[in-house]
Amino acid sequence: MAQVTFDATTIPARANVSAVHPWERLGRAVLLILLVVGLPMAYQRAIDGGPDLAGFCDAGRYILAHGTRDPDSTLARYWPSADVPWMLLCRLPIQVTAIVWYLFGCFAWYGLLRTICNRLVVSPDAALRRHATLTAGLLAMPLVIDGMALGSFHVLMLWLMLEGVDRACRGRAVSGGTLLGIAAWLKLLPMLGIAFLVYQRKWKAALVAMVVVATLNIVLSLAAFGPAGAWREHERWWHQGAAGTTNRQLISPTGIDEDRLTNESVAITLRRLLSSFGSEPGAARNRVQFAQLTAGQLQAAFYGVMALLGVVVAIYCRPTSSRGGSEDMSNKIALLSLATLWFSPVVWSYHFVAATPALAILLMRCRYRSGWVLSFVGLWAGSLCLLGSNVARSAGVLLWMSLFLGVGLALFSLEPHIRGQK
């Protein structure tokens, strides 16, 4: 029997109309309440000089005062031009900036949930799509509030990336490539999305994205630093912020800034599990270490893991006849979102909001299997609770959870093919 897939663009309008269940109204209310509660937290952290938003404003002030990028910029791992827009925003009182930035973050979170519901969770039943997305969104709220309270723009980047890739896969190359290019300018991670489009032979969309990110970076850098300054800032960024970040995590024998419990990148997790670099007597990380590798051996282990993950992602995302709106393509985009967690040199706790699309799709797939639903929800909630344990953080509890979701996504994607072969 032929496999049946649903394309959200071909579902009749009447199929998208369904009554809102009282439990859904309650879920929406809880989500809204949590966002309201997060506002004073973000406001207070900003006026107290919190690490992200206040740091972004300081980066803008440094350029205005010195004409160069702050060597200790909070945005040091991003494109050198990422500091430039804050030359305007830093002129506002931090109290105003904090409120406006938080409300913009709420808008980005709403946009991300709409993209997941309307584009990635594939079903002819609009109510089921909403329920799966709302449940995943509520489960991710602790991470969302954490990021927004810090002033992070990770949700915005993720939304632009997924919306851009989805549009490109639906044939909207210009708008999709533009959104993806903006996302890749905000952070480097969406470059995975551009590579994905190249792999899927979406040449026009990939080219548009590359042109957009290059144009934004070059124009803003030249305007702020001048030709010589722009070249100098890019050299420093590459050696210290881009390539240097991973190298520090793997070879530095002493404590480093990235070796914080809130970082659960593959590199730093392997550092804790396989070496004693930077450890102190009595530290929680000593309880998860089970090997004593040298710097060279740790590097080899890391690049071996990266190669394995790269091969697995490449096989799963191999080009097929599927297009945007199909279950197959939605699964690939959700895995791409998870891959941003695996290939990023630094993965703070709130970055794991990138698992929301995969979680929503899995909840949708398992809707008639209460055991699986309880397993995914319980493991996810348990992982968040374990963030209160320094030992669990040291072991990379959220990283392992993201890998579990990736395996679940792959297994449930294979199920229709297995049934068809029987």
XYZ file of C-alpha atoms in Angstrom:
422
model
C 0.000 0.000 0.000
C 1.346 3.431 -0.899
C 2.431 5.667 1.929
C 0.103 8.618 2.493
C 1.598 11.959 3.470
C -0.157 15.202 4.214
C 0.772 18.519 2.723
C -0.434 21.450 4.801
C -0.767 23.548 1.647
C -3.343 21.168 0.182
C -5.567 20.620 3.227
C -9.057 22.049 2.621
C -9.859 25.141 4.636
C -12.748 23.428 6.440
C -10.339 20.775 7.777
C -8.438 23.504 9.604
C -11.498 24.678 11.483
C -12.061 22.953 14.811
C -13.426 23.957 18.187
C -10.980 25.033 20.873
C -11.103 22.554 23.752
C -11.266 23.967 27.307
C -7.942 22.276 28.101
C -6.399 24.079 25.147
C -7.701 27.397 26.461
C -6.177 26.583 29.838
C -2.846 25.728 28.205
C -2.814 28.998 26.295
C -3.603 30.884 29.492
C -0.767 29.176 31.358
C 1.661 29.961 28.545
C 0.595 33.624 28.575
C 0.858 33.825 32.370
C 4.379 32.417 32.259
C 5.399 35.032 29.704
C 3.917 37.799 31.870
C 5.738 36.477 34.937
C 8.992 36.465 32.981
C 8.825 40.197 32.186
C 9.804 41.528 35.643
C 12.561 38.924 35.795
C 14.020 40.146 32.497
C 13.575 43.779 33.523
C 15.372 43.338 36.841
C 18.245 41.366 35.346
C 18.759 44.025 32.671
C 18.873 46.998 35.045
C 21.161 45.014 37.367
C 23.618 44.590 34.499
C 22.600 41.074 33.478
C 24.988 39.108 31.269
C 23.348 39.347 27.847
C 21.171 42.396 27.202
C 23.317 44.775 29.234
C 26.386 43.283 27.552
C 24.902 43.856 24.101
C 24.325 47.510 24.941
C 27.873 47.805 26.298
C 29.163 46.401 22.990
C 27.371 49.157 21.099
C 28.714 51.849 23.439
C 32.262 50.534 23.017
C 32.105 50.986 19.239
C 30.748 54.520 19.646
C 33.556 55.362 22.054
C 36.505 53.604 20.402
C 35.544 52.873 16.791
C 36.509 49.211 17.251
C 34.882 46.103 18.629
C 35.211 45.405 22.336
C 37.753 42.529 22.671
C 35.594 41.186 25.527
C 32.292 41.732 23.739
C 29.382 39.549 24.842
C 28.856 38.960 21.114
C 32.477 37.923 20.483
C 31.467 34.511 19.056
C 29.137 36.078 16.484
C 29.948 37.963 13.282
C 31.880 41.197 14.022
C 28.950 43.160 12.602
C 26.592 41.723 15.240
C 27.648 44.481 17.655
C 26.828 47.291 15.231
C 22.984 47.536 15.575
C 23.445 47.953 19.319
C 25.055 51.325 18.603
C 21.476 52.557 18.178
C 19.734 50.493 20.839
C 22.284 51.385 23.521
C 21.142 55.009 23.332
C 17.811 54.080 24.910
C 17.486 53.816 28.695
C 18.133 50.206 29.695
C 14.689 50.093 31.325
C 13.027 50.840 27.993
C 15.315 48.502 26.064
C 14.589 45.651 28.498
C 10.807 45.918 28.066
C 10.891 46.363 24.295
C 13.391 43.518 23.849
C 11.343 41.162 26.029
C 8.122 41.911 24.146
C 9.968 41.326 20.876
C 11.153 38.004 22.272
C 7.535 37.062 23.067
C 6.605 37.873 19.474
C 9.444 35.651 18.201
C 8.335 32.773 20.465
C 4.758 33.105 19.188
C 6.065 33.118 15.624
C 8.155 30.007 16.248
C 5.169 28.133 17.690
C 3.025 29.131 14.699
C 5.708 27.874 12.316
C 5.907 24.569 14.177
C 2.119 24.184 14.256
C 1.297 25.276 10.710
C 4.402 24.084 8.879
C 6.189 21.267 10.696
C 3.498 19.304 12.553
C 1.737 17.599 9.646
C -1.881 16.510 10.078
C -5.240 17.297 8.441
C -6.636 17.920 11.940
C -5.857 21.473 13.037
C -6.779 20.737 16.652
C -4.267 17.900 16.907
C -1.550 20.128 15.467
C -2.339 22.851 17.982
C -2.436 20.449 20.924
C 0.928 18.894 20.064
C 2.547 22.292 19.554
C 1.038 23.792 22.696
C 2.159 20.842 24.803
C 5.704 21.057 23.426
C 5.689 24.817 23.926
C 4.611 24.523 27.558
C 7.295 21.913 28.204
C 9.904 24.255 26.723
C 8.750 27.332 28.662
C 11.371 27.082 31.469
C 14.091 27.280 28.804
C 12.312 30.067 26.930
C 11.892 32.201 30.041
C 15.519 31.573 31.006
C 16.750 32.802 27.633
C 14.423 35.788 27.479
C 15.266 36.830 31.032
C 18.914 36.945 29.964
C 18.050 38.997 26.891
C 19.022 36.261 24.424
C 17.786 36.308 20.826
C 18.150 32.550 20.286
C 14.408 32.026 19.790
C 14.382 34.733 17.113
C 17.286 33.076 15.304
C 15.612 29.677 15.503
C 12.296 31.012 14.196
C 13.888 32.777 11.225
C 15.962 29.692 10.421
C 13.072 27.199 10.477
C 10.669 29.531 8.688
C 13.303 30.264 6.054
C 14.195 26.614 5.435
C 10.538 25.614 5.300
C 9.684 28.345 2.797
C 12.655 27.428 0.640
C 11.559 23.770 0.623
C 8.071 24.866 -0.459
C 9.496 26.658 -3.488
C 9.602 30.197 -2.051
C 13.312 30.634 -2.648
C 13.622 34.409 -2.265
C 11.641 34.893 0.955
C 12.974 31.662 2.438
C 16.571 32.444 1.559
C 16.226 35.994 2.891
C 14.889 34.856 6.271
C 17.542 32.161 6.540
C 20.248 34.679 5.603
C 19.124 37.046 8.360
C 19.182 34.147 10.818
C 22.708 33.190 9.706
C 23.803 36.783 10.232
C 22.365 36.835 13.763
C 24.265 33.646 14.637
C 26.506 31.202 12.813
C 24.366 28.131 13.537
C 21.863 28.726 10.692
C 24.740 28.143 8.287
C 23.654 24.528 8.820
C 20.380 25.537 7.189
C 22.212 26.884 4.154
C 24.219 23.653 3.921
C 20.926 21.749 4.204
C 19.458 23.661 1.245
C 22.564 22.976 -0.829
C 22.277 19.285 0.092
C 18.605 19.340 -0.964
C 19.589 21.044 -4.233
C 17.664 24.217 -3.393
C 20.325 26.235 -5.144
C 18.511 29.538 -5.529
C 17.386 29.722 -1.910
C 20.878 28.817 -0.667
C 22.444 31.480 -2.882
C 19.977 34.133 -1.678
C 20.759 33.222 1.945
C 24.520 33.471 1.388
C 24.152 36.830 -0.364
C 21.998 38.200 2.456
C 24.336 37.135 5.268
C 27.415 38.361 3.394
C 25.807 41.685 2.533
C 24.640 42.367 6.089
C 28.009 41.467 7.578
C 30.131 43.364 5.057
C 28.031 46.535 4.900
C 27.645 46.870 8.677
C 31.323 46.058 9.325
C 32.565 48.589 6.790
C 30.209 51.268 8.102
C 31.311 50.783 11.709
C 35.008 49.876 11.430
C 36.164 50.955 7.961
C 37.946 48.613 5.501
C 41.117 48.040 7.547
C 39.205 47.773 10.806
C 36.680 45.344 9.348
C 39.475 43.029 8.164
C 41.205 43.226 11.546
C 37.997 42.477 13.452
C 37.265 39.462 11.256
C 40.776 38.065 11.808
C 40.437 38.447 15.564
C 36.920 36.986 15.496
C 38.030 33.892 13.581
C 40.997 33.073 15.799
C 39.395 33.918 19.145
C 35.631 33.624 18.715
C 34.906 31.103 15.947
C 37.610 28.449 15.604
C 39.201 29.414 18.911
C 36.153 28.549 21.003
C 36.191 24.825 20.220
C 39.970 24.608 20.506
C 39.920 26.155 23.976
C 37.356 23.645 25.188
C 39.424 20.711 23.952
C 43.035 21.596 24.720
C 43.099 24.178 27.507
C 44.519 22.453 30.622
C 43.189 25.157 32.920
C 39.696 26.467 33.613
C 38.030 28.343 30.746
C 34.980 30.573 30.484
C 33.062 28.039 28.376
C 33.443 25.359 31.066
C 30.399 26.521 32.976
C 27.653 24.169 34.120
C 25.185 25.984 31.860
C 27.187 24.910 28.788
C 26.330 21.417 27.509
C 27.996 21.400 24.129
C 29.444 18.162 22.798
C 32.971 19.523 23.207
C 32.594 20.598 26.824
C 30.642 17.450 27.769
C 33.400 15.240 26.350
C 35.960 17.390 28.194
C 34.191 16.649 31.487
C 33.595 12.968 30.810
C 36.970 12.098 29.307
C 39.503 14.405 30.955
C 40.300 16.250 34.163
C 41.198 19.528 32.431
C 40.260 22.466 34.614
C 38.688 20.337 37.347
C 38.996 21.332 40.975
C 38.925 19.155 44.118
C 35.339 18.403 45.104
C 33.875 19.660 41.822
C 30.716 17.937 40.584
C 32.360 17.174 37.256
C 34.825 14.852 38.984
C 31.930 12.491 39.676
C 31.165 12.013 35.979
C 34.724 11.672 34.683
C 35.521 8.115 33.626
C 38.669 8.573 31.482
C 41.891 10.578 31.478
C 42.631 11.507 27.869
C 45.375 13.830 26.721
C 44.523 16.944 24.731
C 45.335 15.184 21.466
C 43.241 12.155 22.356
C 40.347 14.380 23.416
C 40.491 16.213 20.100
C 40.471 12.902 18.229
C 37.467 11.706 20.237
C 35.617 14.959 19.600
C 36.175 14.996 15.849
C 35.250 11.315 15.710
C 31.922 12.065 17.404
C 31.365 15.052 15.115
C 32.046 12.911 12.046
C 29.626 10.242 13.261
C 26.888 12.797 13.940
C 27.531 14.410 10.567
C 27.181 11.103 8.738
C 23.981 10.213 10.608
C 22.399 13.609 9.927
C 23.471 13.458 6.264
C 21.932 9.997 5.811
C 18.694 11.012 7.496
C 18.431 14.258 5.514
C 19.439 12.740 2.177
C 17.637 14.339 -0.787
C 14.347 12.684 -1.749
C 11.289 13.605 -3.742
C 9.631 15.055 -0.623
C 8.832 18.748 -0.494
C 7.841 21.309 2.110
C 4.702 20.316 3.992
C 5.324 16.560 3.809
C 6.055 14.504 6.902
C 9.455 13.518 5.541
C 10.624 17.101 5.015
C 9.176 18.253 8.339
C 11.137 15.526 10.108
C 14.320 16.623 8.365
C 13.808 20.252 9.393
C 13.130 19.185 12.996
C 16.344 17.131 12.988
C 18.184 20.118 11.528
C 16.955 22.132 14.495
C 18.328 19.474 16.854
C 21.611 19.477 14.934
C 22.197 23.105 15.938
C 22.650 21.742 19.466
C 25.134 19.070 18.414
C 27.373 21.151 16.158
C 27.450 24.369 18.161
C 30.712 25.028 20.041
C 28.745 26.509 22.953
C 25.267 25.341 23.998
C 23.756 27.173 26.952
C 20.720 25.668 28.667
C 18.189 27.892 26.899
C 19.553 26.816 23.498
C 17.711 23.520 23.952
C 14.498 25.276 22.969
C 15.684 24.048 19.541
C 14.282 20.643 20.542
C 10.702 22.009 20.546
C 9.912 21.102 16.883
C 11.072 17.497 17.350
C 9.160 17.221 20.618
C 5.952 18.532 18.994
C 6.264 16.117 16.062
C 6.882 13.157 18.371
C 3.890 14.039 20.552
C 1.773 14.227 17.405
C 3.032 10.863 16.167
C 2.466 9.189 19.553
C -0.968 10.667 20.234
C -2.623 7.221 20.299
C 0.178 5.632 22.327
C -0.104 6.923 25.867
C 2.989 5.024 26.970
C 5.212 6.758 24.451
C 3.657 10.163 25.189
C 4.277 9.741 28.909
C 7.829 8.586 28.199
C 8.725 11.631 26.099
C 6.985 14.085 28.445
C 8.396 12.426 31.554
C 11.958 12.260 30.258
C 11.848 15.844 29.050
C 10.392 17.136 32.329
C 12.830 14.982 34.277
C 15.758 16.400 32.321
C 14.681 19.938 33.174
C 14.337 19.013 36.843
C 17.830 17.521 36.799
C 19.206 20.941 35.876
C 19.100 21.509 39.615
C 21.853 18.888 39.986
C 25.417 19.980 39.240
C 26.354 16.368 38.556
C 23.590 15.983 35.946
C 24.591 19.252 34.313
C 28.218 18.140 34.220
C 27.182 14.930 32.466
C 25.239 16.919 29.822
C 21.699 15.891 30.756
C 20.011 18.081 28.133
C 22.488 17.071 25.454
C 21.618 13.409 25.999
C 17.921 14.306 25.963
C 18.302 16.006 22.591
C 20.054 12.909 21.215
C 17.213 10.754 22.557
C 14.685 12.944 20.743
C 16.731 12.626 17.558
C 16.692 8.831 17.825
C 12.950 8.882 18.501
C 12.356 11.090 15.483
C 14.333 8.706 13.286
C 12.584 5.587 14.586
C 9.076 6.965 14.165
C 9.994 8.193 10.679
C 11.027 4.666 9.709
C 7.857 3.069 11.071
C 5.647 3.718 7.996
C 8.315 2.183 5.742
C 8.609 -0.882 7.989
C 4.849 -1.374 7.963
C 4.805 -0.995 4.190
C 7.382 -3.760 3.778
C 5.411 -6.263 5.860
